[in-house]
Short mmCIF file of C-alpha atoms in Angstrom, two decimals:
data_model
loop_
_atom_site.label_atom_id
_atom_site.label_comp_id
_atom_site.label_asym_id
_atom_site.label_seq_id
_atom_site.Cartn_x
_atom_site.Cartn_y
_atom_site.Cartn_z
CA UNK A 12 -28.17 16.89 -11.82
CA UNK A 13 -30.28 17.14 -8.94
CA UNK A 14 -29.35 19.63 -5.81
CA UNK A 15 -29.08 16.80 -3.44
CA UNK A 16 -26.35 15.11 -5.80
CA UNK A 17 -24.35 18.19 -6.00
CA UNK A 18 -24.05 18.48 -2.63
CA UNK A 19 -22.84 14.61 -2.59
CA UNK A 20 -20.19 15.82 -4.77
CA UNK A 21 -19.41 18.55 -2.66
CA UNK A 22 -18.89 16.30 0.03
CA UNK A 23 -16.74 14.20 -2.00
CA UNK A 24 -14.62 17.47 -3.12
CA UNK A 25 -14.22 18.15 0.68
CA UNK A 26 -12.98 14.53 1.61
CA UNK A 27 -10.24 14.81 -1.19
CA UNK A 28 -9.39 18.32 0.08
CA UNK A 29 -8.84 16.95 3.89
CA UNK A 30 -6.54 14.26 2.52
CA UNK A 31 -4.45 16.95 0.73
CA UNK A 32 -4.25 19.31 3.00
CA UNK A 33 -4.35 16.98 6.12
CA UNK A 34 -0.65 18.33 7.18
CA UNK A 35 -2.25 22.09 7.22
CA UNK A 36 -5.65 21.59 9.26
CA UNK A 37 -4.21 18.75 10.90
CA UNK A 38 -7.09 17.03 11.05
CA UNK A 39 -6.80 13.60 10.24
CA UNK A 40 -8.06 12.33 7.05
CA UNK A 41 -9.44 9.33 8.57
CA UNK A 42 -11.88 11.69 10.61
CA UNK A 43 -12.89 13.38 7.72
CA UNK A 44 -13.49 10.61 5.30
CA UNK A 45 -15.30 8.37 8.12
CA UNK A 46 -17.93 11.79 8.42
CA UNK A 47 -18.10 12.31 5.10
CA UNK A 48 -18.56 8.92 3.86
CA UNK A 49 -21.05 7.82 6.29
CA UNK A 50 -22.66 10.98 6.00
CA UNK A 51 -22.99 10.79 2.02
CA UNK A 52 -25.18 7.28 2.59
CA UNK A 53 -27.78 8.91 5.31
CA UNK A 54 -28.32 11.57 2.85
CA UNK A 55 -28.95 9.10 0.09
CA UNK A 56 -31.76 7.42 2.63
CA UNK A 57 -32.96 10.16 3.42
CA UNK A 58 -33.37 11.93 -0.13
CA UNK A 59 -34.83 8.59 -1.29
CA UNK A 60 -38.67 9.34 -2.27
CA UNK A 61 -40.07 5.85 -2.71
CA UNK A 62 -39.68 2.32 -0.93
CA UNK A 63 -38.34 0.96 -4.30
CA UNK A 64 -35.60 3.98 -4.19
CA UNK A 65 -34.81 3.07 -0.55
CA UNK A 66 -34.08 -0.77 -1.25
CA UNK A 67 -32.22 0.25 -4.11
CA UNK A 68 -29.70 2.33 -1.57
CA UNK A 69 -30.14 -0.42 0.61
CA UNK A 70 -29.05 -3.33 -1.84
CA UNK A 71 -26.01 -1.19 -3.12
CA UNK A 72 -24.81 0.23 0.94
CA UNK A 73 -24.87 -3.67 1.29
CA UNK A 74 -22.90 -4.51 -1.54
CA UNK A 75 -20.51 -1.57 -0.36
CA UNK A 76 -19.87 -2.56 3.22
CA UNK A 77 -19.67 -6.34 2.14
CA UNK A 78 -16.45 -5.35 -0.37
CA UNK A 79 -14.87 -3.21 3.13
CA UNK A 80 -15.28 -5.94 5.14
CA UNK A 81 -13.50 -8.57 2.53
CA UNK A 82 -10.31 -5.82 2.34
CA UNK A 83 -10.78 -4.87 5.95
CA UNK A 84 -10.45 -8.15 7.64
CA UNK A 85 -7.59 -8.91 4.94
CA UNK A 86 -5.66 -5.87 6.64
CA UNK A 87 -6.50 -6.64 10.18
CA UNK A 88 -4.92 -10.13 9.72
CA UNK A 89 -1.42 -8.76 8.21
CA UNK A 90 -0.90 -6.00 10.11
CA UNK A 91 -1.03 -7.89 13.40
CA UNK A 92 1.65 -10.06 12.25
CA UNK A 93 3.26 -7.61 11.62
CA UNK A 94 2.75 -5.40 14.88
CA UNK A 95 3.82 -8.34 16.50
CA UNK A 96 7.02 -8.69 14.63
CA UNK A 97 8.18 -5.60 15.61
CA UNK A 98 7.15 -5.20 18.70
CA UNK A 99 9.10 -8.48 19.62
CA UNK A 100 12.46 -6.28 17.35
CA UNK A 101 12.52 -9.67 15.29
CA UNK A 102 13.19 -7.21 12.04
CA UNK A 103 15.65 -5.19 14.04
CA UNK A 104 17.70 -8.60 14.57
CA UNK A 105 17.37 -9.41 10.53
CA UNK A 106 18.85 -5.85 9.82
CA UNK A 107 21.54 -6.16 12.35
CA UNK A 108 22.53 -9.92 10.78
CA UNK A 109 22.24 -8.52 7.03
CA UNK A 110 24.29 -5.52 7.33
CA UNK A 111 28.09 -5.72 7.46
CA UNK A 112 29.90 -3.78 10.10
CA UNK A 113 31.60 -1.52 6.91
CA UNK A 114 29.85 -0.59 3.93
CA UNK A 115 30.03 1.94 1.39
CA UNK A 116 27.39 4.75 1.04
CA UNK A 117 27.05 3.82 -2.72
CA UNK A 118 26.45 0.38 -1.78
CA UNK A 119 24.62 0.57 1.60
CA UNK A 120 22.05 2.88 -0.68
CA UNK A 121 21.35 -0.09 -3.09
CA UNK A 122 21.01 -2.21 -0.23
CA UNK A 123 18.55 0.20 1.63
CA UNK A 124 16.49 0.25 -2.16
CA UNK A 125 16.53 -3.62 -2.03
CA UNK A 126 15.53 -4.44 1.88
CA UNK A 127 12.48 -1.41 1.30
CA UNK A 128 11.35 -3.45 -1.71
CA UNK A 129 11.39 -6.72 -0.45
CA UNK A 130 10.12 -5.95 2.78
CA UNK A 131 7.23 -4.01 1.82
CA UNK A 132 6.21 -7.09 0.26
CA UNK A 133 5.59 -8.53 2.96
CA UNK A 134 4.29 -5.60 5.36
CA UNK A 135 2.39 -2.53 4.61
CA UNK A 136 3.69 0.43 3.38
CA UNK A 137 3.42 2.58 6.88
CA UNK A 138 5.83 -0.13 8.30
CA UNK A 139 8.50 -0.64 5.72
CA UNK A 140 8.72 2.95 5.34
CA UNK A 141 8.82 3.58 9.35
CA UNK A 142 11.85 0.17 9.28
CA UNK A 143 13.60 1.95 6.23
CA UNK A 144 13.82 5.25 7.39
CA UNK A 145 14.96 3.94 11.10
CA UNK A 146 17.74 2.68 9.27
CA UNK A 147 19.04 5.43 7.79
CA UNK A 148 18.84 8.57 10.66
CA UNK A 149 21.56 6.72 13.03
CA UNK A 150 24.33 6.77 10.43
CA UNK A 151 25.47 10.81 10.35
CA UNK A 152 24.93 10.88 6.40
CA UNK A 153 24.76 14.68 5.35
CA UNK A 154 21.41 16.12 5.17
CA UNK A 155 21.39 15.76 1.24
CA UNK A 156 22.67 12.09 1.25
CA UNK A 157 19.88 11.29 3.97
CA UNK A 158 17.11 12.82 1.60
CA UNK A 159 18.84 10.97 -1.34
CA UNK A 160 17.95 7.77 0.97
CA UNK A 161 14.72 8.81 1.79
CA UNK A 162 13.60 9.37 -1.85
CA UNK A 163 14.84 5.60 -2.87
CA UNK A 164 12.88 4.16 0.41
CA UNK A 165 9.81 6.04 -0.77
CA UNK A 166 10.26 4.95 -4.16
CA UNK A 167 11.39 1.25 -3.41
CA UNK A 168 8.46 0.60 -0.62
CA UNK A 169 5.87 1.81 -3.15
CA UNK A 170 7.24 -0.71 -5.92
CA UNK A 171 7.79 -3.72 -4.04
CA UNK A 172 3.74 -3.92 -2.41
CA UNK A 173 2.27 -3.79 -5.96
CA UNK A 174 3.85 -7.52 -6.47
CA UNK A 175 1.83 -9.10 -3.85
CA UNK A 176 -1.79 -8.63 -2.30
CA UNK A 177 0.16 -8.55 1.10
CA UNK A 178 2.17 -5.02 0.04
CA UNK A 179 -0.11 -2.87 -1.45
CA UNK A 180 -3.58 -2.01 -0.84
CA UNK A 181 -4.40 -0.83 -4.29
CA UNK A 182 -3.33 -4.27 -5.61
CA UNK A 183 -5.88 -6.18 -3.04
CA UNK A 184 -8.73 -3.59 -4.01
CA UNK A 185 -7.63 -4.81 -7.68
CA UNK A 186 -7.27 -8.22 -7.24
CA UNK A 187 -10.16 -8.15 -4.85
CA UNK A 188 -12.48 -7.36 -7.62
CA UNK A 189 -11.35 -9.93 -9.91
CA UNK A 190 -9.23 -7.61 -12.21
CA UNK A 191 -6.20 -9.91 -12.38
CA UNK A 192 -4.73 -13.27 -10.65
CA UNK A 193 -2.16 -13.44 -7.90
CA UNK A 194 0.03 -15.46 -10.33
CA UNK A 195 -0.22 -12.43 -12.90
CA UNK A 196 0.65 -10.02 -10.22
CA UNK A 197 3.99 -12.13 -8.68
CA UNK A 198 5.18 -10.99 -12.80
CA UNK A 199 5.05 -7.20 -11.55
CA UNK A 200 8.20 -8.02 -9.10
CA UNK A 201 10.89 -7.76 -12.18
CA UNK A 202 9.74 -4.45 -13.96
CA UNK A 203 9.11 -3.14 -10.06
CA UNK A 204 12.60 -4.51 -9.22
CA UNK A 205 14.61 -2.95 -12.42
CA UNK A 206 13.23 0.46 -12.10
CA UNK A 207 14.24 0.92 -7.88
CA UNK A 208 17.95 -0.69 -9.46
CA UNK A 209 17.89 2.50 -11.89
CA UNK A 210 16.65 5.37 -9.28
CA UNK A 211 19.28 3.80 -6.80
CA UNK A 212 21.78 4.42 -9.96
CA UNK A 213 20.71 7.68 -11.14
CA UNK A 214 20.91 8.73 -7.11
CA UNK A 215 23.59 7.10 -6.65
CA UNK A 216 26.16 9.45 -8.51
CA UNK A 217 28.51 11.63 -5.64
CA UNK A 218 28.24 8.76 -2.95
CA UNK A 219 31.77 8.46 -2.54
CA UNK A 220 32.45 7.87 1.23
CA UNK A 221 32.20 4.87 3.52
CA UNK A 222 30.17 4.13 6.85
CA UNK A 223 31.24 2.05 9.68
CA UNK A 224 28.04 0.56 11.26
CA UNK A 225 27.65 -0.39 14.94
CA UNK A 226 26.30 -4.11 15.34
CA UNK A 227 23.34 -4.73 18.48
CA UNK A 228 22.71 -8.31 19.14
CA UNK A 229 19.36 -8.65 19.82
CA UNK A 230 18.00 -11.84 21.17
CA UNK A 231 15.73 -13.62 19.14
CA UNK A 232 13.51 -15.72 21.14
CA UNK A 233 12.47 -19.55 19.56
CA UNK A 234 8.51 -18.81 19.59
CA UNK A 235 8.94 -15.01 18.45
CA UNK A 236 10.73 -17.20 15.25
CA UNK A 237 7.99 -19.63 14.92
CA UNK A 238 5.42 -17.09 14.69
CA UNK A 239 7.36 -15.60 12.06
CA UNK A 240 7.82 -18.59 9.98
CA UNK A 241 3.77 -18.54 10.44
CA UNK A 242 3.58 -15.72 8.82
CA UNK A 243 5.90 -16.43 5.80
CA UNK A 244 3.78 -19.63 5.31
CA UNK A 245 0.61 -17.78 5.85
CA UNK A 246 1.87 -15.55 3.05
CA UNK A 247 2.93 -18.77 0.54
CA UNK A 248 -0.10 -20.69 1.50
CA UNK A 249 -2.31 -17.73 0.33
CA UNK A 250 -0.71 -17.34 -2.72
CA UNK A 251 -0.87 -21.13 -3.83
CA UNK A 252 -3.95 -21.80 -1.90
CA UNK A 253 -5.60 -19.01 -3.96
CA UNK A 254 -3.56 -20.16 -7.69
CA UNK A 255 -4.55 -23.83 -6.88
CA UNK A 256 -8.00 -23.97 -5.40
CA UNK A 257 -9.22 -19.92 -5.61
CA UNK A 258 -9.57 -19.91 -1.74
CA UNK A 259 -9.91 -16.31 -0.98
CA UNK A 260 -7.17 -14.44 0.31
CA UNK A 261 -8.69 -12.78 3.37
CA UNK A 262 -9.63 -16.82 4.76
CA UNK A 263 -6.56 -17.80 4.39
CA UNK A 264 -5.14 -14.82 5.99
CA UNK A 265 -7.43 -15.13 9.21
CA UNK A 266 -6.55 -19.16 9.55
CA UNK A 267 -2.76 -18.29 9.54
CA UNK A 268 -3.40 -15.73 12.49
CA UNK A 269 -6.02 -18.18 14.01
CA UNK A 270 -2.38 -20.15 14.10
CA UNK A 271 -0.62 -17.77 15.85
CA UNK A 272 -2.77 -17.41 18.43
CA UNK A 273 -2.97 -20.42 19.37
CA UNK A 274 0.61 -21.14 18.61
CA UNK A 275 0.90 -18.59 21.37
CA UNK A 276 -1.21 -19.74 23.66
CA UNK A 277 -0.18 -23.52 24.10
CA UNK A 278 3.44 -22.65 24.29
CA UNK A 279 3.06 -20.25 27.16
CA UNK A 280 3.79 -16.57 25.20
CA UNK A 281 0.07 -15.81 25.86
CA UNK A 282 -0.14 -14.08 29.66
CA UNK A 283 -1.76 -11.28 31.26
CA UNK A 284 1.44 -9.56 31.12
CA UNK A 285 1.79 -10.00 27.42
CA UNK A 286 -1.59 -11.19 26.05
CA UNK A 287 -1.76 -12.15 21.83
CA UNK A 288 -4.66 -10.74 21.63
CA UNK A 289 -3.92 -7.14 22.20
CA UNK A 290 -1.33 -6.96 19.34
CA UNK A 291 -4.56 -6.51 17.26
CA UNK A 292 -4.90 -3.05 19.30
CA UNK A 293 -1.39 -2.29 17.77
CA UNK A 294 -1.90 -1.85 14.15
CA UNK A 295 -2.87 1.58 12.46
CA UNK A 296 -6.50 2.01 12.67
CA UNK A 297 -6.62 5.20 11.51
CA UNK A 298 -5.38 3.72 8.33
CA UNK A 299 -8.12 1.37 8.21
CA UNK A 300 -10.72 3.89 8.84
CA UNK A 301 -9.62 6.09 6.38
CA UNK A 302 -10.28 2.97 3.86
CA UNK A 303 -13.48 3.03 5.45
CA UNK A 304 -14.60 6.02 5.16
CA UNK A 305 -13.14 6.65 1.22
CA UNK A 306 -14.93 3.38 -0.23
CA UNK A 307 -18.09 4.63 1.15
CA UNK A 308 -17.23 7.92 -0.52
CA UNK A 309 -16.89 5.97 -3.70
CA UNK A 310 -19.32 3.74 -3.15
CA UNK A 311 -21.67 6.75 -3.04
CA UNK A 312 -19.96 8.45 -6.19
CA UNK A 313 -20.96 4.98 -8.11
CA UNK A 314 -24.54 4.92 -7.00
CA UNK A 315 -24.87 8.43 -8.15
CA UNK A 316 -23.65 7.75 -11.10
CA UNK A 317 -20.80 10.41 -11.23
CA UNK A 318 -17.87 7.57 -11.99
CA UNK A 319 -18.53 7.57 -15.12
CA UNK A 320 -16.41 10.54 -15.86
CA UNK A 321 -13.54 8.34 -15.49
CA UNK A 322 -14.44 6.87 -18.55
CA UNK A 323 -13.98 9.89 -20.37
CA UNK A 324 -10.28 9.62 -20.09
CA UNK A 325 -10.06 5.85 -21.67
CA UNK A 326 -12.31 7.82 -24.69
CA UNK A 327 -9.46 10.20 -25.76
CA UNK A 328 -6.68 8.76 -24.61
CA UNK A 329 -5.09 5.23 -25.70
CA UNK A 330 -5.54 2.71 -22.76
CA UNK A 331 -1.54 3.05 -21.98
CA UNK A 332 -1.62 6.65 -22.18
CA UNK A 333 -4.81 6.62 -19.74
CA UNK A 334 -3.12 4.08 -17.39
CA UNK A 335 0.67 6.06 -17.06
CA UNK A 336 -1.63 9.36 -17.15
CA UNK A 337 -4.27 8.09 -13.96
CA UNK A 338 -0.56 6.63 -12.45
CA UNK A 339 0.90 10.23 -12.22
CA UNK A 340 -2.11 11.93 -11.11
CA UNK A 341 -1.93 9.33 -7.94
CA UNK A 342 0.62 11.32 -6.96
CA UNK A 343 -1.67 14.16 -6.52
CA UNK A 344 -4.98 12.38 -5.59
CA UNK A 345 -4.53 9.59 -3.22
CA UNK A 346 -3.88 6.23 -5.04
CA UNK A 347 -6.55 4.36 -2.57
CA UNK A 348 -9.96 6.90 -3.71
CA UNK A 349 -8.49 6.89 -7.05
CA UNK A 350 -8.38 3.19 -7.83
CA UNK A 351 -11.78 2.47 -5.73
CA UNK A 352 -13.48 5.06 -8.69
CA UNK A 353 -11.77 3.30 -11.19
CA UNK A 354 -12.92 -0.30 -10.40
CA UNK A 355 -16.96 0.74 -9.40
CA UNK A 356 -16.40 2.39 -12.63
CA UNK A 357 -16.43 -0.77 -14.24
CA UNK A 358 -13.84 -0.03 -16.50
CA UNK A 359 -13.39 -3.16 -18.92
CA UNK A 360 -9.26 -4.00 -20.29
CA UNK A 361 -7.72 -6.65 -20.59
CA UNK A 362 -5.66 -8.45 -17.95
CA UNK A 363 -2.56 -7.04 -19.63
CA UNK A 364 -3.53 -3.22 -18.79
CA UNK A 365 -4.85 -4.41 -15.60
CA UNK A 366 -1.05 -4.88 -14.58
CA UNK A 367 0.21 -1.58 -16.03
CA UNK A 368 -2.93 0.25 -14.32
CA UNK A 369 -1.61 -1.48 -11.10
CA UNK A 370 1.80 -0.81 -11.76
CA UNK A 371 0.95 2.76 -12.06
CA UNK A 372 -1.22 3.35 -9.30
CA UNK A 373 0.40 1.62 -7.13
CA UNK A 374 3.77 3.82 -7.52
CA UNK A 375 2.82 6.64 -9.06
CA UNK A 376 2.26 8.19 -5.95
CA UNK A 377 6.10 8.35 -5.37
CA UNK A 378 6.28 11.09 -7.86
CA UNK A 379 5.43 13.77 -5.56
CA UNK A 380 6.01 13.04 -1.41
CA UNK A 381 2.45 13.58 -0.43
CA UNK A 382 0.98 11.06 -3.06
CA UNK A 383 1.76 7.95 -0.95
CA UNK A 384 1.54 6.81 2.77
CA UNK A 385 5.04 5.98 2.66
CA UNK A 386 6.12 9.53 1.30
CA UNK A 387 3.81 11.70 4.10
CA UNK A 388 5.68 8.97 6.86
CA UNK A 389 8.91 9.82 5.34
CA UNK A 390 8.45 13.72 5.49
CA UNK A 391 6.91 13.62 9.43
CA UNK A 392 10.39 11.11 10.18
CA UNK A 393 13.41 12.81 8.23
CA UNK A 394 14.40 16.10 9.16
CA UNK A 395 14.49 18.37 5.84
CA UNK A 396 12.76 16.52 4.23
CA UNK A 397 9.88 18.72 2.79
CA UNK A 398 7.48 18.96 -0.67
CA UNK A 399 9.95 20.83 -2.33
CA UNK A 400 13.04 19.27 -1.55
CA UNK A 401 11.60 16.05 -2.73
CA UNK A 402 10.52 17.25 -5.87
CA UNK A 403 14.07 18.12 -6.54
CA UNK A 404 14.37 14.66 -7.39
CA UNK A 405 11.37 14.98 -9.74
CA UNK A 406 13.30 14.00 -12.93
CA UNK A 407 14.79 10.91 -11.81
CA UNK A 408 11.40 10.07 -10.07
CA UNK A 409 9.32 9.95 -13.54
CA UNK A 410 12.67 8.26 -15.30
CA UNK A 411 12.40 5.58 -12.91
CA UNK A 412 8.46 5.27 -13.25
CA UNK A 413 7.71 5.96 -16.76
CA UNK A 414 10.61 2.61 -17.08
CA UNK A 415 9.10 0.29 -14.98
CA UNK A 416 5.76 1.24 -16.50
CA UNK A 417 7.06 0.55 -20.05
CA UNK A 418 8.79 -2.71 -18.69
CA UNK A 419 5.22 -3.86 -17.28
CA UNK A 420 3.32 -2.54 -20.58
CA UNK A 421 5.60 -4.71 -22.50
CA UNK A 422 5.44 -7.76 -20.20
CA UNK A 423 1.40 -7.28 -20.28
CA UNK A 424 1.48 -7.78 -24.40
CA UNK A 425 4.26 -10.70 -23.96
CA UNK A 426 2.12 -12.54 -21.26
CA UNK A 427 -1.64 -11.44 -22.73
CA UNK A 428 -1.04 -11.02 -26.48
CA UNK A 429 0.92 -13.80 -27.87
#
């Protein structure tokens, strides 16, 4: 291994490390992955010692951004629906009208698990978490009740994305490169589903008391709802458009907001006061440059050659073992680097472990509160809520995902096998 490759590595090593430890040198990880990851490809140009070696990086940086682009685009499109969506309180008013005005904390806490797994669905995990958690602080739980909520939102946002391309990012990168079929995935929604209905149970036990909620009504306006039902058909017309005719995702996705933009427009919502446009402005760059910046870390990684490791694991473990093993180390190692290696690695199963490896990775990273966006959100919103108190739920945690992984293993060899 040459020096210039170890350094690469290095570089890599230092990337991960910022992630980790983003909450201690509070410098943000999209800031360090961006410099590192851009900085990784100029060194490969510039260590390159023959015009054959320099198209080579070339062709494979342009194979590299092209992938970003598809998954960046993708994001842009969904997360501006969904700025918009709660900028104009529109999910506010559907909490207010699905909530009663007196619940029980035993069932209010299976109803918090089911609204975090359906919604995330539908937004990304930064937003369901942020919606999930905002219902939960007004209600004067006691501080062990709240973190009991907090766990199951964590949990329940991280299961319901890996059903849909919309809800997880790791399940667009695998779809994205051809892994499995949206039709496939939409199976992932019943193992996903049972194993948030068992950690809801298992925390569930000492809820005793009831809650009285206070009901806001919020004015829905009639565009604010057609833009909305826009983006529910946006969502359906991707997923059939892509089953029926294979018309990619991200296409459809930027025709649906094409939609609402001009839905806006000609019914008068689009002003100088409140201009459509700037609700692109709204969503969570950071995020996206923190994608950015990590898939030209791994794109780097691949051209070096240093993926392969990866492969090691699938050599002395069985592929199920590998899969639930790479699922729990997501909680340590963010899911999005993790499953980026994994795919340049070229890693051939069949589409049966494809689920269960997107099953895994994709919650996983609820083991352990700093192994998923939605678990570092939680932690900055709830007070008390910190690594260790979270892991204090460890045992139910890896009940709850080592059951939804068997349910999906077992689907995979139902579906695949017969």
């Amino acid at each position: 291994m040459s020096g210039v490759e170890i350094f690469l590595i290095g570089l890599a090593v230092l990337a991960l490390l910022g992630v980790i430890f983003e909450e201690v040198t509070h410098i943000s990880k999209a800031k360090i992955t961006l410099f590192t990851g851009t900085l990784s490809w100029v060194i490969l140009y510039l260590s390159a010692a023959t015009d054959s070696a320099t198209e080579l990086v070339n062709h494979h940086l342009e194979e590299n951004i092209a992938e970003i682009a598809s998954l960046w685009l993708f994001l842009v499109a969904a997360m501006t629906f969904v700025a918009y969506l709660n900028k104009k309180r529109m999910i506010e008013s559907l909490i207010n009208k699905l909530l009663p005005s007196r619940i029980s904390e035993r069932n209010l806490l299976f109803m918090t698990g089911l609204f975090a797994f359906f919604f995330s669905s539908l937004a990304d995990n930064i937003t369901a978490t942020l919606v999930s958690v905002a219902m939960i602080l007004p209600l004067g739980l006691s501080k062990d009740k709240v973190l009991k909520f907090a766990v199951l939102a964590v949990f329940a946002v991280n299961s319901g994305g890996v059903a849909l391309i919309t809800g997880d990012v790791t399940t667009l990168m695998i779809f994205l490169d051809g892994k499995t079929e949206i039709q496939n995935l939409l199976w992932l929604s019943l193992p996903s589903l049972c194993s948030v209905l068992l950690l809801a149970a298992m925390l569930s036990f000492g809820m005793q008391g009831q809650i009285t909620l206070s009901r806001k009504r919020i004015p829905v306006n009639k565009v604010d709802m057609l833009i909305a039902l826009v983006f529910l058909a946006t969502i359906l017309m991707t997923i059939l458009g892509n089953i029926a005719f294979k018309i990619p995702p991200v296409l459809s996705f930027l025709c649906g907001l094409s939609v609402m933009f001009l839905m806006a427009h000609f019914l008068r919502k689009d002003n100088d006061e409140d201009p459509i446009l700037d609700y692109i402005r709204r969503i969570e760059f950071d995020t996206l440059l923190f994608f950015l910046g990590i898939l030209l870390l791994v794109g780097m990684l691949k051209q070096i050659q240093v993926l392969d490791v990866l492969l090691k694991i699938y050599e002395v473990m069985p592929l199920p073992v590998a899969n639930y093993t790479l699922g729990v180390l997501s909680s340590f190692i963010d899911n999005v680097p993790l499953t980026a290696a994994l795919l340049k690695a070229d890693i051939h199963m069949d589409p049966g472990a494809w689920l269960s490896l997107t099953y895994a990775v994709g919650v996983g990273g609820s083991l352990l509160v700093i192994g998923s966006a939605a678990g570092i959100v939680a932690m900055s919103k709830v007070p008390g809520l910190t690594f260790g108190r979270f892991a204090k739920y460890s045992l139910q945690l890896i009940i709850a995902y080592s059951f939804g992984y068997l349910l999906v293993h077992w689907l995979g060899q139902y579906l695949f096998i017969q």
